mmCIF file of C-alpha atoms in Angstrom:
data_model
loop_
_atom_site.group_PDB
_atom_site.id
_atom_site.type_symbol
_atom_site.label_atom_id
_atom_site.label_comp_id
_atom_site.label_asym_id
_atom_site.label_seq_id
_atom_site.Cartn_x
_atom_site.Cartn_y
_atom_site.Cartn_z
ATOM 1 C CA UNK K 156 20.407 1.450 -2.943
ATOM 2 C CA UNK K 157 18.578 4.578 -2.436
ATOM 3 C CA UNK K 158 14.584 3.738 -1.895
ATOM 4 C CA UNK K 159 11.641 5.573 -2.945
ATOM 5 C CA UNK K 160 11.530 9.881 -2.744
ATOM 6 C CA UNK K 161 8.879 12.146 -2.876
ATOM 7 C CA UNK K 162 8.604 15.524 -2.654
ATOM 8 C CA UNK K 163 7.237 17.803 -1.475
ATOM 9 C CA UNK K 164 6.704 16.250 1.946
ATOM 10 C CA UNK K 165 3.914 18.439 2.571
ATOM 11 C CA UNK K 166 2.209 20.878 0.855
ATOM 12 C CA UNK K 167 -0.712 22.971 1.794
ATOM 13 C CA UNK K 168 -3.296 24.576 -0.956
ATOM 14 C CA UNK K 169 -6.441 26.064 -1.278
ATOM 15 C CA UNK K 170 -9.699 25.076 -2.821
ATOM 16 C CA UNK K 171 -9.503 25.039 -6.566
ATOM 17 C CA UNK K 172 -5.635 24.531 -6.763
ATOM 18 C CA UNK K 173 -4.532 22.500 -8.786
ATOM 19 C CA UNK K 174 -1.374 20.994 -7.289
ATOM 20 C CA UNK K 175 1.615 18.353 -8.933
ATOM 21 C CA UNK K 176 3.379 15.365 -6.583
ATOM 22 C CA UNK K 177 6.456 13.897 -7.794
ATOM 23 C CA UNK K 178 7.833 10.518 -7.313
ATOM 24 C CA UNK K 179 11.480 8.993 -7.859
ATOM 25 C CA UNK K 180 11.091 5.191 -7.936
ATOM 26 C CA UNK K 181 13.976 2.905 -7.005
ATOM 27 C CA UNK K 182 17.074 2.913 -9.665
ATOM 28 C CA UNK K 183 15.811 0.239 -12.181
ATOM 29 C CA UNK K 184 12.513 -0.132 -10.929
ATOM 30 C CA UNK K 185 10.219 0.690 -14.343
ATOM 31 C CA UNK K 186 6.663 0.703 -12.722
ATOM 32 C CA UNK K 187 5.312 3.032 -10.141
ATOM 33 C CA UNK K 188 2.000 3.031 -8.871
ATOM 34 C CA UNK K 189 0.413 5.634 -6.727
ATOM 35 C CA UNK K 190 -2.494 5.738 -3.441
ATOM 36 C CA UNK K 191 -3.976 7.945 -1.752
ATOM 37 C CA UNK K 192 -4.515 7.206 2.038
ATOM 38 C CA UNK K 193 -7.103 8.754 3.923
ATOM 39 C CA UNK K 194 -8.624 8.327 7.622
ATOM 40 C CA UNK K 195 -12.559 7.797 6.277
ATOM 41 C CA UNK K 196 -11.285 5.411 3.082
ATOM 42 C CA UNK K 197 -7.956 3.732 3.781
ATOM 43 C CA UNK K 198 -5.435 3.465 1.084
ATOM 44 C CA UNK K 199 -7.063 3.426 -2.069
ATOM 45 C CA UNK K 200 -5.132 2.996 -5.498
ATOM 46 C CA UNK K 201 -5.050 5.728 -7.860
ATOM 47 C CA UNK K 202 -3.005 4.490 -10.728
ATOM 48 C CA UNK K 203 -0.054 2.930 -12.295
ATOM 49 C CA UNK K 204 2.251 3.722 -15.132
ATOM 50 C CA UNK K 205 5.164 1.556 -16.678
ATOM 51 C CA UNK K 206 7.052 2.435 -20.114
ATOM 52 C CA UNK K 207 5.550 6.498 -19.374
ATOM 53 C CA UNK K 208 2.265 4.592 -19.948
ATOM 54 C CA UNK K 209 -0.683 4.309 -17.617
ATOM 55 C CA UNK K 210 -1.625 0.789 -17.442
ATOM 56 C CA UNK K 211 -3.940 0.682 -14.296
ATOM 57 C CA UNK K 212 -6.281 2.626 -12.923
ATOM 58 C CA UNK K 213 -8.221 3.057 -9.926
ATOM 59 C CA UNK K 214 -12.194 5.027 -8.994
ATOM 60 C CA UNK K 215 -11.120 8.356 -9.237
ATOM 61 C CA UNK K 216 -12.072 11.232 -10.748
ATOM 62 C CA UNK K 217 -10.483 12.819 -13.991
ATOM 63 C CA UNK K 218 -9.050 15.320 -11.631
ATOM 64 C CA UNK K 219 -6.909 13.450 -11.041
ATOM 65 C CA UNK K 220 -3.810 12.325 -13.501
ATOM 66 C CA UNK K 221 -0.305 11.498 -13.691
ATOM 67 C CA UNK K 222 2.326 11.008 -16.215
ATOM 68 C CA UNK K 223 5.838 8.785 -16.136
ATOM 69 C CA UNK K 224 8.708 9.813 -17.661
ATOM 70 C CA UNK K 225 11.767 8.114 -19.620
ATOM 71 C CA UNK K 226 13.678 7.855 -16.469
ATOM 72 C CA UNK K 227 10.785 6.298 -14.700
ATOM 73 C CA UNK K 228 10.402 8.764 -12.938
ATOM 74 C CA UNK K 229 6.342 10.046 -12.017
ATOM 75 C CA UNK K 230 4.252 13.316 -11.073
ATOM 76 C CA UNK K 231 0.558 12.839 -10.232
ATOM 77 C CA UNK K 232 -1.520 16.301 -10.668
ATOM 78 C CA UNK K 233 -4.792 16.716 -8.786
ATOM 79 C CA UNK K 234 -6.299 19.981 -10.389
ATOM 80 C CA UNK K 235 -9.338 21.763 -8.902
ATOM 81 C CA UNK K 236 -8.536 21.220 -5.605
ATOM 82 C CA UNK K 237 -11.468 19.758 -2.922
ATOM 83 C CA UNK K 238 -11.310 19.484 0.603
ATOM 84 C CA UNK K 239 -12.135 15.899 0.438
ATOM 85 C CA UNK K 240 -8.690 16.082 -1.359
ATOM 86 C CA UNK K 241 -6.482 16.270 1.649
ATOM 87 C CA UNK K 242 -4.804 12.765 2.272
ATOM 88 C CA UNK K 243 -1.290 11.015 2.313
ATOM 89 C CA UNK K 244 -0.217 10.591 -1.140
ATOM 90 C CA UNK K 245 2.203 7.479 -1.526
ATOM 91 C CA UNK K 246 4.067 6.093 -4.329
ATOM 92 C CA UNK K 247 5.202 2.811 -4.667
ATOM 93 C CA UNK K 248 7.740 1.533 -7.150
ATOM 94 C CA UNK K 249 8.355 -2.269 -8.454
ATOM 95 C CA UNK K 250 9.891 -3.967 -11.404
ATOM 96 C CA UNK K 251 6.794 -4.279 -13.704
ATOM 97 C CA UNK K 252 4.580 -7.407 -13.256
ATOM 98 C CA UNK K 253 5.280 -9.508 -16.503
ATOM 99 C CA UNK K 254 2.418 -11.492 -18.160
ATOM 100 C CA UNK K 255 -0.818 -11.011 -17.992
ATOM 101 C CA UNK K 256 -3.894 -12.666 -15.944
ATOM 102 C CA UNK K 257 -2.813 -15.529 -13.442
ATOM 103 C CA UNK K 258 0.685 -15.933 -15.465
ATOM 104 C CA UNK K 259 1.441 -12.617 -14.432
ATOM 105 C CA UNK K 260 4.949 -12.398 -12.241
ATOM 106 C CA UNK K 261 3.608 -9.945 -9.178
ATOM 107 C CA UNK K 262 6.813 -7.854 -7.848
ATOM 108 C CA UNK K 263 6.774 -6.396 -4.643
ATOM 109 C CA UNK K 264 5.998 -3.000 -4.502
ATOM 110 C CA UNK K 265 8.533 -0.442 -2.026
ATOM 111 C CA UNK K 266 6.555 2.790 -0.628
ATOM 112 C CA UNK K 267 7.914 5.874 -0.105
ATOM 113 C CA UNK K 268 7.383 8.138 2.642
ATOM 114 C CA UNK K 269 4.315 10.273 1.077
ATOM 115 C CA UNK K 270 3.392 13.573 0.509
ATOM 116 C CA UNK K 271 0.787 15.168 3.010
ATOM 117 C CA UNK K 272 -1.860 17.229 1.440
ATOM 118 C CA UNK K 273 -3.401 19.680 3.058
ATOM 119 C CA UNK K 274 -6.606 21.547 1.212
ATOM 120 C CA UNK K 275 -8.087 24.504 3.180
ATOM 121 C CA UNK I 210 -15.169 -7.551 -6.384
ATOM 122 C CA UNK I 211 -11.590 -7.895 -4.773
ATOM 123 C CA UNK I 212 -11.572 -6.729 -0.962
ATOM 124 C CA UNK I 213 -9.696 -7.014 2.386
ATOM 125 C CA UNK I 214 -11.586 -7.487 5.673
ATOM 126 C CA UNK I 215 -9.342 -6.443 8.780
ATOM 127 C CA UNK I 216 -9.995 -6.736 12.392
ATOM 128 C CA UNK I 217 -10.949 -3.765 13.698
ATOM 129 C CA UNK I 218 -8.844 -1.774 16.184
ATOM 130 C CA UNK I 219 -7.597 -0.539 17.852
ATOM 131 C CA UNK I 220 -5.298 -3.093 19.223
ATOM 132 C CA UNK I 221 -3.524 -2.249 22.725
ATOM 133 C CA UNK I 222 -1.442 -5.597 24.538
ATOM 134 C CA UNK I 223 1.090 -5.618 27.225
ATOM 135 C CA UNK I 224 4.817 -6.336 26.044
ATOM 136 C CA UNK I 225 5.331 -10.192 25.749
ATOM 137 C CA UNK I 226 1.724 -10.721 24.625
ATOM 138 C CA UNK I 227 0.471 -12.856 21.946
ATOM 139 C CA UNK I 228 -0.720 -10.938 18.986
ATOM 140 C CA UNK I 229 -3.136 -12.155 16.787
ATOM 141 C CA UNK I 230 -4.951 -9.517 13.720
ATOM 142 C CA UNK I 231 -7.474 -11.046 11.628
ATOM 143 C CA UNK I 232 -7.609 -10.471 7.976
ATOM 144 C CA UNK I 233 -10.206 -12.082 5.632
ATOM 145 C CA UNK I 234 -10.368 -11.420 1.705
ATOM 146 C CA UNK I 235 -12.556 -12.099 -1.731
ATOM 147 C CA UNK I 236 -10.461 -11.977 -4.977
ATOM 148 C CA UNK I 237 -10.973 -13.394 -8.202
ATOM 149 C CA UNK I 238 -8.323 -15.116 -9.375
ATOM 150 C CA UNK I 239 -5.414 -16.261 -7.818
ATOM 151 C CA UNK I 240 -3.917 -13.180 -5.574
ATOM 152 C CA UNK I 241 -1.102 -12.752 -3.401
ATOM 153 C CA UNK I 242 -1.351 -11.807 0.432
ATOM 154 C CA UNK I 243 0.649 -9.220 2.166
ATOM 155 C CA UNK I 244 1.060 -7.604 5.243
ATOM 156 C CA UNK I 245 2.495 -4.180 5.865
ATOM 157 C CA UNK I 246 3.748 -1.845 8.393
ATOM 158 C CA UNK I 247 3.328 1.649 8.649
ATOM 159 C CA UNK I 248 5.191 3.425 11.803
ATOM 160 C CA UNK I 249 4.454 7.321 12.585
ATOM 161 C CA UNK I 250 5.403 9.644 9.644
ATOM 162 C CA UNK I 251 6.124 7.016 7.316
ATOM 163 C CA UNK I 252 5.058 5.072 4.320
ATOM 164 C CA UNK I 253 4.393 1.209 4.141
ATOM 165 C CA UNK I 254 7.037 -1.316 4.856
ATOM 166 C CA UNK I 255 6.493 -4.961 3.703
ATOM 167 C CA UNK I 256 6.311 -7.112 6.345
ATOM 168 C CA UNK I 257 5.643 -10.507 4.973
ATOM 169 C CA UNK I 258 3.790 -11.930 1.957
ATOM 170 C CA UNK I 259 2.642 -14.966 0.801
ATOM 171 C CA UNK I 260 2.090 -16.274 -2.928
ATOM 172 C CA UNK I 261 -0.072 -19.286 -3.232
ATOM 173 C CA UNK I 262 -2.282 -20.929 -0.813
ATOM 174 C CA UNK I 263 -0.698 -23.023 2.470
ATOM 175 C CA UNK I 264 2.494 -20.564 1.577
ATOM 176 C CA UNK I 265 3.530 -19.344 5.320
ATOM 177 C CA UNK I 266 4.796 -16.041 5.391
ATOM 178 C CA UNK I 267 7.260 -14.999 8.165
ATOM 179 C CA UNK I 268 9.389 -11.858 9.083
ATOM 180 C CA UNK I 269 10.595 -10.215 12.642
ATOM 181 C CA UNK I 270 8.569 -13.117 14.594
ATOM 182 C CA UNK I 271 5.424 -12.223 12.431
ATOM 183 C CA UNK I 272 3.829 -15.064 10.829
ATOM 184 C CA UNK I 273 0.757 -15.043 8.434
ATOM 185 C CA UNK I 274 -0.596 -18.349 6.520
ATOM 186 C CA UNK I 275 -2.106 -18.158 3.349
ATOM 187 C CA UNK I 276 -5.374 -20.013 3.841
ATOM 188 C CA UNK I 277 -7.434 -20.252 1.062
ATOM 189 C CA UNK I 278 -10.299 -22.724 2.043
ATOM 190 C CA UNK I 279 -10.796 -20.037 4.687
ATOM 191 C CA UNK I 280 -10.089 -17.157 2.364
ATOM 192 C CA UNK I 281 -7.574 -15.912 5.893
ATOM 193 C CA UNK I 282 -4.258 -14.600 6.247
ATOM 194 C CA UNK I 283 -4.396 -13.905 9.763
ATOM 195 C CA UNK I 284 -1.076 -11.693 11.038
ATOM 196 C CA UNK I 285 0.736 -13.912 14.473
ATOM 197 C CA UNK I 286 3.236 -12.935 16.810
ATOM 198 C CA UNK I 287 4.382 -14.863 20.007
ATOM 199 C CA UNK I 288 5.203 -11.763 22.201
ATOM 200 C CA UNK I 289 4.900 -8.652 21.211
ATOM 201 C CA UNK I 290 7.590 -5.605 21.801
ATOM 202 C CA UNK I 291 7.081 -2.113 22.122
ATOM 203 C CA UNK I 292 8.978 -1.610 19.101
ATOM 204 C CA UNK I 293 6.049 -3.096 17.170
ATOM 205 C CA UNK I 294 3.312 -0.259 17.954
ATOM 206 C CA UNK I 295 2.371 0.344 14.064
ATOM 207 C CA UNK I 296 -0.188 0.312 11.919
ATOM 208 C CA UNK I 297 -0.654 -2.690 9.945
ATOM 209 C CA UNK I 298 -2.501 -3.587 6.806
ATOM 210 C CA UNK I 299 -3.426 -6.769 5.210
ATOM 211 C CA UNK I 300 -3.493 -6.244 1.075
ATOM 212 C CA UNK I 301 -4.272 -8.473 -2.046
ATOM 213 C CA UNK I 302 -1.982 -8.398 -4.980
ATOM 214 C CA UNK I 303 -1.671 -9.244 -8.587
ATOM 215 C CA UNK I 304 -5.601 -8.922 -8.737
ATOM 216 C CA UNK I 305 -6.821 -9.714 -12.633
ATOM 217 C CA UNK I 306 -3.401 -9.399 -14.048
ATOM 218 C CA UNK I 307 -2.775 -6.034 -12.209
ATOM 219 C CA UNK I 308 0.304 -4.647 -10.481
ATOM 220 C CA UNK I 309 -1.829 -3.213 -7.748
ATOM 221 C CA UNK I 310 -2.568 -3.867 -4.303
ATOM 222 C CA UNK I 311 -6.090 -3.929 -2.325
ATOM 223 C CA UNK I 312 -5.890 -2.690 1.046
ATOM 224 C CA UNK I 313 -7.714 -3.179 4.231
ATOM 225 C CA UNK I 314 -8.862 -0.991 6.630
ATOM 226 C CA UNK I 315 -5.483 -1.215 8.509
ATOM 227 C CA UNK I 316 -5.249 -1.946 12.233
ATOM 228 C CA UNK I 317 -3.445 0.356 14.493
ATOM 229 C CA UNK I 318 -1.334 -1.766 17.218
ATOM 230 C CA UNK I 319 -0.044 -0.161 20.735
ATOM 231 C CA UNK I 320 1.998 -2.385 22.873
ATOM 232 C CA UNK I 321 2.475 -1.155 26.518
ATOM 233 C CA UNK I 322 5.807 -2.019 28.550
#
């Protein structure tokens, strides 16, 4: 079974760029969640999206969005580009965690290699 | 809130040592511990996890308990190999009914032959 792609690999911008990542989960995995990993904060989440809806969200700014698509499938768009921006972007995919509050069935979650952004 | 507390690195033994990072946490709820692996250029590898409390998780000669009356999940290994020079993070999971994970700080790991 083929894991987790992203691409681009790595990508290089300038400040105020806007810039799209995309994100092919594992066949049959329906949720995909997404984290940005940087030296000063760690891995941080940014969001996740099951059934092309977001369902989670983390403390970022409304530059940056996302969007899931029938095939489960995911971009994440970071628009206005910032320095502060540069980081490992990593997506994770998982079979959606069922239930809600402590009932809810956690599924592991398989990263893919990331996409390094670099802001000059 | 929910957090992770790692031991700082980083973490440099001789091949054969015993390994020992600390990782403390505060959740609400009732979350799942993990630790993963992340090797140069790559993303995050599960290493082991753990589900309730007293669970043991174990993978590669890695062993982490799930220790909630210490709020712990300490990472173990007998004797270390070169091959495990990494970066590893402790992380919660299924925080308030999310399919997210926490992280810690992550601890960066060189073993010398």
């Amino acid at each position: 079974k083929a894991g987790v792609t992203q691409t681009p690999r790595y990508l290089i911008k300038t400040r105020g760029q806007q810039v799209t990542l995309s994100c092919s989960p594992i066949s049959g995995h329906r949720s995909v969640s997404w984290y940005q990993q940087t030296p000063g904060q760690g891995l941080q989440f940014l969001f996740e999206y099951f059934s092309e809806t977001q369902r989670n969200k983390g403390n970022f700014p409304g530059r940056f969005s996302g969007r899931q698509f029938s095939n489960s499938r995911s971009e994440m768009n970071v628009s206005t580009l910032e320095l502060g921006d540069s980081a490992l972007y990593l997506c994770a995919s998982s079979q959606p965690g069922l239930g809600s509050g402590t009932l809810m069935k956690y599924n592991e979650q398989f990263f893919g290699p990331g996409t390094r952004l670099t802001v000059l | 809130g929910n957090s992770v507390t790692q031991m700082e690195g980083p973490v440099t033994l001789s091949e054969e040592a015993f390994l020992t990072i600390n990782c403390t946490y505060t959740a609400t709820g009732y979350p799942s511990l993990f630790w993963y692996v992340q090797y140069p250029g790559e993303g995050l590898q599960l290493l082991l996890k753990a589900t309730k409390a007293d669970d043991k998780g174990s993978n590669k000669g890695f062993e982490a308990t799930y220790r909630k009356e210490t709020t712990s999940f300490h990472l173990e290994k007998g004797s270390v190999q070169v091959s495990d020079s990494a970066v590893y993070f402790c992380a919660l999971g299924r925080i308030q009914g999310a399919q997210k994970l926490v992280f810690g700080q992550g601890t960066r790991l060189t073993i010398n032959p």
